[in-house]
PDB file of C-alpha atoms in Angstrom:
ATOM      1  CA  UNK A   1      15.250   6.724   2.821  1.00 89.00           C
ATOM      2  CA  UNK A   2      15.109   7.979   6.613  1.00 93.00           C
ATOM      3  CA  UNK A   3      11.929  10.068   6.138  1.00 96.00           C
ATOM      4  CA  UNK A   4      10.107   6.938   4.039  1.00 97.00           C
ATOM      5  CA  UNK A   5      10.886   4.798   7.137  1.00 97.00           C
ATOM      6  CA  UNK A   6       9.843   7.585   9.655  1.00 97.00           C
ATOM      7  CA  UNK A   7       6.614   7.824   7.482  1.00 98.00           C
ATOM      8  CA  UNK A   8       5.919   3.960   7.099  1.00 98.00           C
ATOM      9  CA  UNK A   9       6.237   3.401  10.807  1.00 98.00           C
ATOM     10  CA  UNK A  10       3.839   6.290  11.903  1.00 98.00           C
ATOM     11  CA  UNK A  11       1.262   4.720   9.207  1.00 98.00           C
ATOM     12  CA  UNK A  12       1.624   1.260  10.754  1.00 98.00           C
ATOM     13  CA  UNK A  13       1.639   2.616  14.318  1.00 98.00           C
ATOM     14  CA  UNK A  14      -2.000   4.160  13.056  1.00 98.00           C
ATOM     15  CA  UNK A  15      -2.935   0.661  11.993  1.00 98.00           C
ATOM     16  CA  UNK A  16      -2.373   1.508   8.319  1.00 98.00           C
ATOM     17  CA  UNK A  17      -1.306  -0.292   5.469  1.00 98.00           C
ATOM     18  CA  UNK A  18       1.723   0.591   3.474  1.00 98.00           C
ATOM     19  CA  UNK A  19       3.398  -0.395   0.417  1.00 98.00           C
ATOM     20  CA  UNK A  20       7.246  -1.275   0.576  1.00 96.00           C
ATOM     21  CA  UNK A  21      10.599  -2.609  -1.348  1.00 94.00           C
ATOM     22  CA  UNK A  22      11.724  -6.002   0.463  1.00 92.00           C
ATOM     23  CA  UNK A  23      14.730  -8.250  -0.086  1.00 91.00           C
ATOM     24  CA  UNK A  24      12.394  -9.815  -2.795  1.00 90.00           C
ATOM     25  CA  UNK A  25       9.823  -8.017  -4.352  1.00 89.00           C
ATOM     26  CA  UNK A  26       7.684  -4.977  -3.810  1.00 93.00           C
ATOM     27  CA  UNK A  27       4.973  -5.837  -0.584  1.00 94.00           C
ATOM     28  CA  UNK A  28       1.949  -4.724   1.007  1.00 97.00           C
ATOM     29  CA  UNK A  29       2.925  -4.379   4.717  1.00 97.00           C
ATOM     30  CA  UNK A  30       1.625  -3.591   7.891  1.00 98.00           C
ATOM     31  CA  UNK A  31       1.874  -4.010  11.600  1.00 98.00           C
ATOM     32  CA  UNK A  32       1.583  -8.021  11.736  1.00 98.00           C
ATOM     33  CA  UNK A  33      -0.027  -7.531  15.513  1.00 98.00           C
ATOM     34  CA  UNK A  34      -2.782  -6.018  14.598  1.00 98.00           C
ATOM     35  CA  UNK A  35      -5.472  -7.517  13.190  1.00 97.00           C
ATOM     36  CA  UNK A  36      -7.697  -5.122  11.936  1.00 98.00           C
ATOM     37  CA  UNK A  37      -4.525  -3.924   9.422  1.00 98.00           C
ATOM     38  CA  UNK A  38      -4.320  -7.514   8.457  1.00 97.00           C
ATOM     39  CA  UNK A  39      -7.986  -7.694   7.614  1.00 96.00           C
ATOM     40  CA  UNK A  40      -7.080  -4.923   5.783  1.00 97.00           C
ATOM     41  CA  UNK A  41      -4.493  -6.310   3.721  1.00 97.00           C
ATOM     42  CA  UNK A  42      -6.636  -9.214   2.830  1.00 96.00           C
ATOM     43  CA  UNK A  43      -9.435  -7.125   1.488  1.00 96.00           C
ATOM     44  CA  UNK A  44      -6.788  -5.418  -0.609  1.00 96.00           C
ATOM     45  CA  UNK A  45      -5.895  -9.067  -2.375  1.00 95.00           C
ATOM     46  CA  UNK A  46      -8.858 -10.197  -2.446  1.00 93.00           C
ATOM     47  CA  UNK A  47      -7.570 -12.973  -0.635  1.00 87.00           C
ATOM     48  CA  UNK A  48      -9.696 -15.286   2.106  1.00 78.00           C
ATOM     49  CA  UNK A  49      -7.712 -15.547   5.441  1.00 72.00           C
ATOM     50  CA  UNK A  50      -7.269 -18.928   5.491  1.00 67.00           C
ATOM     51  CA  UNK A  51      -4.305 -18.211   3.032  1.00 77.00           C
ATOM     52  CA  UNK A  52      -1.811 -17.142   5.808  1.00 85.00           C
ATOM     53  CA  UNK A  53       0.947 -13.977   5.488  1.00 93.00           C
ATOM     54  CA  UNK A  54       4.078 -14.145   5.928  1.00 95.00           C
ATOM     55  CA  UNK A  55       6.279 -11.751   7.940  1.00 98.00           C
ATOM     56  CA  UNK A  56       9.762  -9.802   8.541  1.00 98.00           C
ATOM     57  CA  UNK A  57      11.898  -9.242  11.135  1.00 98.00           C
ATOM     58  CA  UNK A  58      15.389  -7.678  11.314  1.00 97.00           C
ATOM     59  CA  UNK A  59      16.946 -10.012  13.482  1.00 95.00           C
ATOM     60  CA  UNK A  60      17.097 -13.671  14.839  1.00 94.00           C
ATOM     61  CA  UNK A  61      15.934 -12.756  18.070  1.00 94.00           C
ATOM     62  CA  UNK A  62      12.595 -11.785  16.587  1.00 97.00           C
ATOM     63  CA  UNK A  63      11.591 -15.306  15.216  1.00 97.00           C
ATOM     64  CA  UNK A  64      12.329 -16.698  18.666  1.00 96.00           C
ATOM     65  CA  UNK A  65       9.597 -13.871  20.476  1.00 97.00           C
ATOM     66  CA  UNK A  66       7.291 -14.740  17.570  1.00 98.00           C
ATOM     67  CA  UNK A  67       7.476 -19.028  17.333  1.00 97.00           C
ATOM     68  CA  UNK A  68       6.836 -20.836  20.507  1.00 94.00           C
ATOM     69  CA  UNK A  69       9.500 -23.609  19.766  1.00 92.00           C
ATOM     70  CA  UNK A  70      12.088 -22.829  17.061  1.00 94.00           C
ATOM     71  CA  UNK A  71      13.738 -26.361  15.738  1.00 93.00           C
ATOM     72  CA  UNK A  72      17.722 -26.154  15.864  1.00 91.00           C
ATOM     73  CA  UNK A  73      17.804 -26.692  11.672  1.00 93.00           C
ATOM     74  CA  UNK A  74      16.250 -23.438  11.348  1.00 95.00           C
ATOM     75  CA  UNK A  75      19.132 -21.363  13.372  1.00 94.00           C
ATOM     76  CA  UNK A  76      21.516 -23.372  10.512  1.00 93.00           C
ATOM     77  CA  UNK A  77      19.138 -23.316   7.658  1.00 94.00           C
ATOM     78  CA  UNK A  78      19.425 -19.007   8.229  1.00 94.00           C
ATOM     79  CA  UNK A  79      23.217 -19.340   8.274  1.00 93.00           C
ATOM     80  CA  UNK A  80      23.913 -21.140   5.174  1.00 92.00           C
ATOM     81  CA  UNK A  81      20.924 -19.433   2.973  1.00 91.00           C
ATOM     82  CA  UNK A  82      22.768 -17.154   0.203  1.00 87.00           C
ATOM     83  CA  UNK A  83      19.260 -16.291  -1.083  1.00 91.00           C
ATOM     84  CA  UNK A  84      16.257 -14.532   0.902  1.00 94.00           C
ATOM     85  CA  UNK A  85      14.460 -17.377   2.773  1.00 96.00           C
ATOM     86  CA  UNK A  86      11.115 -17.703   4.730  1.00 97.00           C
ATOM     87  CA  UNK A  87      10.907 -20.587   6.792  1.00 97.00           C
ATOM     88  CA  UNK A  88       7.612 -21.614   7.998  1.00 97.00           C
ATOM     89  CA  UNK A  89       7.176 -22.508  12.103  1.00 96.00           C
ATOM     90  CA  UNK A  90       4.678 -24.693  13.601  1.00 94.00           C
ATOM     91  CA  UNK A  91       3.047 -22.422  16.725  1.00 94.00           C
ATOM     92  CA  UNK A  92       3.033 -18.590  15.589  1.00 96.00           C
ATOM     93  CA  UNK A  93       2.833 -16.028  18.333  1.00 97.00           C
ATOM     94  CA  UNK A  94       2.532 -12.856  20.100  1.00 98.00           C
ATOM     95  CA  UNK A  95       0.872 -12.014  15.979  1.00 98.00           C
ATOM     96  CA  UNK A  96      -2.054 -11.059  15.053  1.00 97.00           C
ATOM     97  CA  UNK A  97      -4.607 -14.400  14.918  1.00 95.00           C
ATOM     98  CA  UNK A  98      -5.733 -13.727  11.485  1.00 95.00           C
ATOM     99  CA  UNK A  99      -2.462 -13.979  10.357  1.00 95.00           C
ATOM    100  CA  UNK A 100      -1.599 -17.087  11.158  1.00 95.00           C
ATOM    101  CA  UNK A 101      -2.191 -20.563   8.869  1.00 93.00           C
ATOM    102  CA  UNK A 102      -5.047 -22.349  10.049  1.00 92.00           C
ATOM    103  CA  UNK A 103      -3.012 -24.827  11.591  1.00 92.00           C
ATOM    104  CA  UNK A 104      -1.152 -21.818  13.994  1.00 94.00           C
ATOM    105  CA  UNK A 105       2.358 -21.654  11.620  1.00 95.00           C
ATOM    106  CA  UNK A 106       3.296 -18.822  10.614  1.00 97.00           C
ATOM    107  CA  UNK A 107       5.992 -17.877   7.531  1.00 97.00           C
ATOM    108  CA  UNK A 108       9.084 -15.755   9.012  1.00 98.00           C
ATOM    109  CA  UNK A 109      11.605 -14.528   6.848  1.00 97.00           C
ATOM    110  CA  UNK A 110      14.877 -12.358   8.068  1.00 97.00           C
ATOM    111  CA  UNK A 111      15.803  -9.478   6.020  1.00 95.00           C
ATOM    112  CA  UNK A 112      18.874  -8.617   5.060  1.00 91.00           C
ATOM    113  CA  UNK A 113      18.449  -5.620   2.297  1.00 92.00           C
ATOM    114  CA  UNK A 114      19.050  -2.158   3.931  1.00 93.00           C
ATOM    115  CA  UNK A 115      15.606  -0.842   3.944  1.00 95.00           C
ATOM    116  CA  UNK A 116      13.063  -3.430   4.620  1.00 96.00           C
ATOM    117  CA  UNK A 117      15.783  -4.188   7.408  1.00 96.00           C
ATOM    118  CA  UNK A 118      15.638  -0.557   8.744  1.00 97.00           C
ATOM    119  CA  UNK A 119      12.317  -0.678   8.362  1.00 97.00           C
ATOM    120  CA  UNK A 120      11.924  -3.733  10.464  1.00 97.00           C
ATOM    121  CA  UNK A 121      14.698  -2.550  13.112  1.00 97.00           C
ATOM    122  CA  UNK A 122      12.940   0.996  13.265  1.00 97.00           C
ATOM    123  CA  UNK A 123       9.183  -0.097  13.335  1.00 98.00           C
ATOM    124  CA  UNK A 124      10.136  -2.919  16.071  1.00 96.00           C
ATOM    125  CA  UNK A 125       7.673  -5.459  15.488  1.00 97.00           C
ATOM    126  CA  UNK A 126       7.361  -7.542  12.637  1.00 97.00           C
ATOM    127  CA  UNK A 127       5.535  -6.394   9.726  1.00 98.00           C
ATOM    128  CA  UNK A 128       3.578  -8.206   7.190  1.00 97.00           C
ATOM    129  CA  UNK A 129       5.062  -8.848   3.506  1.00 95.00           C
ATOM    130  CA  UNK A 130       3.007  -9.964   0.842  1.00 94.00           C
ATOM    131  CA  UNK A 131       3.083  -9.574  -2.906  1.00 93.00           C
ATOM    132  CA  UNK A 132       1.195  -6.486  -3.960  1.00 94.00           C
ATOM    133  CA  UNK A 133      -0.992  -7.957  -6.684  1.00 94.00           C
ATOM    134  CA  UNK A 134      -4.574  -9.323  -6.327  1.00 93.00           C
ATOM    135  CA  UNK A 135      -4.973 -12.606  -5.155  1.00 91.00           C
ATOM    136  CA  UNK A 136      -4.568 -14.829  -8.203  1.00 89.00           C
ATOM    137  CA  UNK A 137      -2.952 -12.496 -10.386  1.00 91.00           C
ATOM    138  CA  UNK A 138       1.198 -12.284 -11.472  1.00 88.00           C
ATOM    139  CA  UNK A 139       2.819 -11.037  -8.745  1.00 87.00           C
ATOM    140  CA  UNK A 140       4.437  -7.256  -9.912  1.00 87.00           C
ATOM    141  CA  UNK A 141       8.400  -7.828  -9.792  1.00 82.00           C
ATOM    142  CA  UNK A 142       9.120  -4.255  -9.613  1.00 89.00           C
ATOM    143  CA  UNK A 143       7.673  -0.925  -8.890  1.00 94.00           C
ATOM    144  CA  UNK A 144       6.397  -0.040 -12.315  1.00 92.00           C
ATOM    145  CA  UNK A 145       4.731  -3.260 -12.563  1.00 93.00           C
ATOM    146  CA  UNK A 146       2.093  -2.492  -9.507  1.00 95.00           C
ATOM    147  CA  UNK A 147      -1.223  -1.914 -10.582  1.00 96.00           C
ATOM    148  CA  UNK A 148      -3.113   1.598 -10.005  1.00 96.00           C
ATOM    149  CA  UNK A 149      -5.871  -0.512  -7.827  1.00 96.00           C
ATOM    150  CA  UNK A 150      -3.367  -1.704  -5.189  1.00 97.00           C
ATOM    151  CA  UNK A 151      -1.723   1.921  -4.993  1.00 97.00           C
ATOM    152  CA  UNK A 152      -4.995   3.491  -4.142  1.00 97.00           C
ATOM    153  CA  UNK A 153      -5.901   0.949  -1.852  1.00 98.00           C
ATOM    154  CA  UNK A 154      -2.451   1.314   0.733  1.00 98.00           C
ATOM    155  CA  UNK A 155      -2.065   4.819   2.885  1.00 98.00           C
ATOM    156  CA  UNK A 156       1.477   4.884   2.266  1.00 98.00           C
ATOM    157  CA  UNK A 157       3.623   4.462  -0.708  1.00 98.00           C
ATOM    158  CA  UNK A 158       7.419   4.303  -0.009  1.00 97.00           C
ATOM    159  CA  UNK A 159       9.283   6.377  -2.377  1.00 96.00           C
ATOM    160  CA  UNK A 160      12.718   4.607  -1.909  1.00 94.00           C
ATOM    161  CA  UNK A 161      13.833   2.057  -4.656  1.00 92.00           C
ATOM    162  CA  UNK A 162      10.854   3.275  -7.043  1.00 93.00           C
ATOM    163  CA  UNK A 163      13.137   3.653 -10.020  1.00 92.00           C
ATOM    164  CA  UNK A 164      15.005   0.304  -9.577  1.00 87.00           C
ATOM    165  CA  UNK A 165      13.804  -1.990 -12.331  1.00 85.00           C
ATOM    166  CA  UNK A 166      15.987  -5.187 -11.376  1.00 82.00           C
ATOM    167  CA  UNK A 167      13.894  -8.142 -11.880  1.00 79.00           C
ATOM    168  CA  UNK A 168      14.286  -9.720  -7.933  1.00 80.00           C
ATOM    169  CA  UNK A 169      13.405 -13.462  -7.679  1.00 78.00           C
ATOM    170  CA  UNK A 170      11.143 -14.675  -4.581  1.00 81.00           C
ATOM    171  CA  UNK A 171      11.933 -16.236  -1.414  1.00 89.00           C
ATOM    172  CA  UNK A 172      12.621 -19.869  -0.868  1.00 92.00           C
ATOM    173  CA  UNK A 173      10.168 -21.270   1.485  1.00 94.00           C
ATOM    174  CA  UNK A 174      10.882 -23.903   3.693  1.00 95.00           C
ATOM    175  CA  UNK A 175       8.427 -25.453   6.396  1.00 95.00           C
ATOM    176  CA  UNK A 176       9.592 -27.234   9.245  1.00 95.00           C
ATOM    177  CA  UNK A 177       7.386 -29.538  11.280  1.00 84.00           C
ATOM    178  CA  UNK A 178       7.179 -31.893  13.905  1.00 79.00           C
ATOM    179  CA  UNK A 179      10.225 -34.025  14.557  1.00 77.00           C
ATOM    180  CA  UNK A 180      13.020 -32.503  11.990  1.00 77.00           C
ATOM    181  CA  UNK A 181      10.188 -33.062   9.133  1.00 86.00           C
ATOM    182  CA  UNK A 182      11.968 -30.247   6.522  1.00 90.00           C
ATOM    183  CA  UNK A 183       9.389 -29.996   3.360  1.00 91.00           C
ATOM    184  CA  UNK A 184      10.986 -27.408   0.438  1.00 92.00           C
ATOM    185  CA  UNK A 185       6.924 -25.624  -0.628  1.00 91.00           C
ATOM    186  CA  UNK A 186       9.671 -23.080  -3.081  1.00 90.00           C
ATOM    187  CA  UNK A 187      12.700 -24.121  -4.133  1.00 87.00           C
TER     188      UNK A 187
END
């Protein structure tokens, strides 16, 4: 596991793109600063950038550098979640513009599984997490499932968790807007 996250980080450092186990499902992932690797990872969908990306951090720190005003029910929202959970904050920041919604949120979710969290803690910025499937098409639940197309696309593939065919479900998603306004988008 070590020398996977030594390797992921010095292909995101490079601007690369990588492919990754999460707390949910297997993701494309790169440095979510820079936006020529997010341009990247869009091209690798097939996606338009006016679908926005989520991210991951290790910590709750993190969400406050990258959110400009982080509501109180979020800090309690992360507490009482017993499932992975991406919460989605008006204002994104300090990210790379293309990542961001059109409207400036961006989708934050704190991991908790021992490598994406590693991963996060080691690579010290937040890194991008999207399904690795074409835009449009079932998203891969584990390894096995990724097709050959998005493995050739990426300039890393993570060795760790490879041979684990549990059958993760995806985050809940949760946007919070203007004056306590809490709308579930995945249950």
């Amino acid at each position: 596991m070590e020398e996977d996250i030594k390797k992921a980080c010095e292909i995101m450092q490079k601007g690369g793109i990588i492919l990754y186990p999460t707390d949910t499902i297997w993701g494309i992932g790169c440095d979510a600063t820079n936006p020529d690797a997010v341009k990247r990872v869009y091209e690798i969908k097939k996606r338009t950038d006016s679908k926005a990306l989520i991210i991951l951090v290790d910590k709750e720190s993190k969400v406050e550098f990258y959110v400009e005003d982080v509501p109180e029910i979020a800090w309690q929202l992360i507490e009482l979640s017993e499932k992975p959970l991406t919460i989605v904050y008006d204002k994104g920041r300090n990210l790379a513009e293309n990542l961001l919604a059109e409207d400036g949120s961006v989708g934050i979710r704190i991991t908790k599984e021992n490598f994406s969290k590693k991963l996060c803690d080691r690579f010290r910025k937040a890194i991008v997490s999207t399904s690795a499937n074409i835009s449009g098409e079932k998203s891969p639940v584990n390894f096995g499932e990724i097709s050959d197309e998005i493995k050739k696309a990426v300039d890393y593939i993570v060795s760790y968790r490879q041979e684990d065919f549990s059958t993760p479900a995806p985050s809940s998603v949760i946007k919070l807007g203007k004056g306590g306004l809490i709308q579930i988008l995945r249950p």
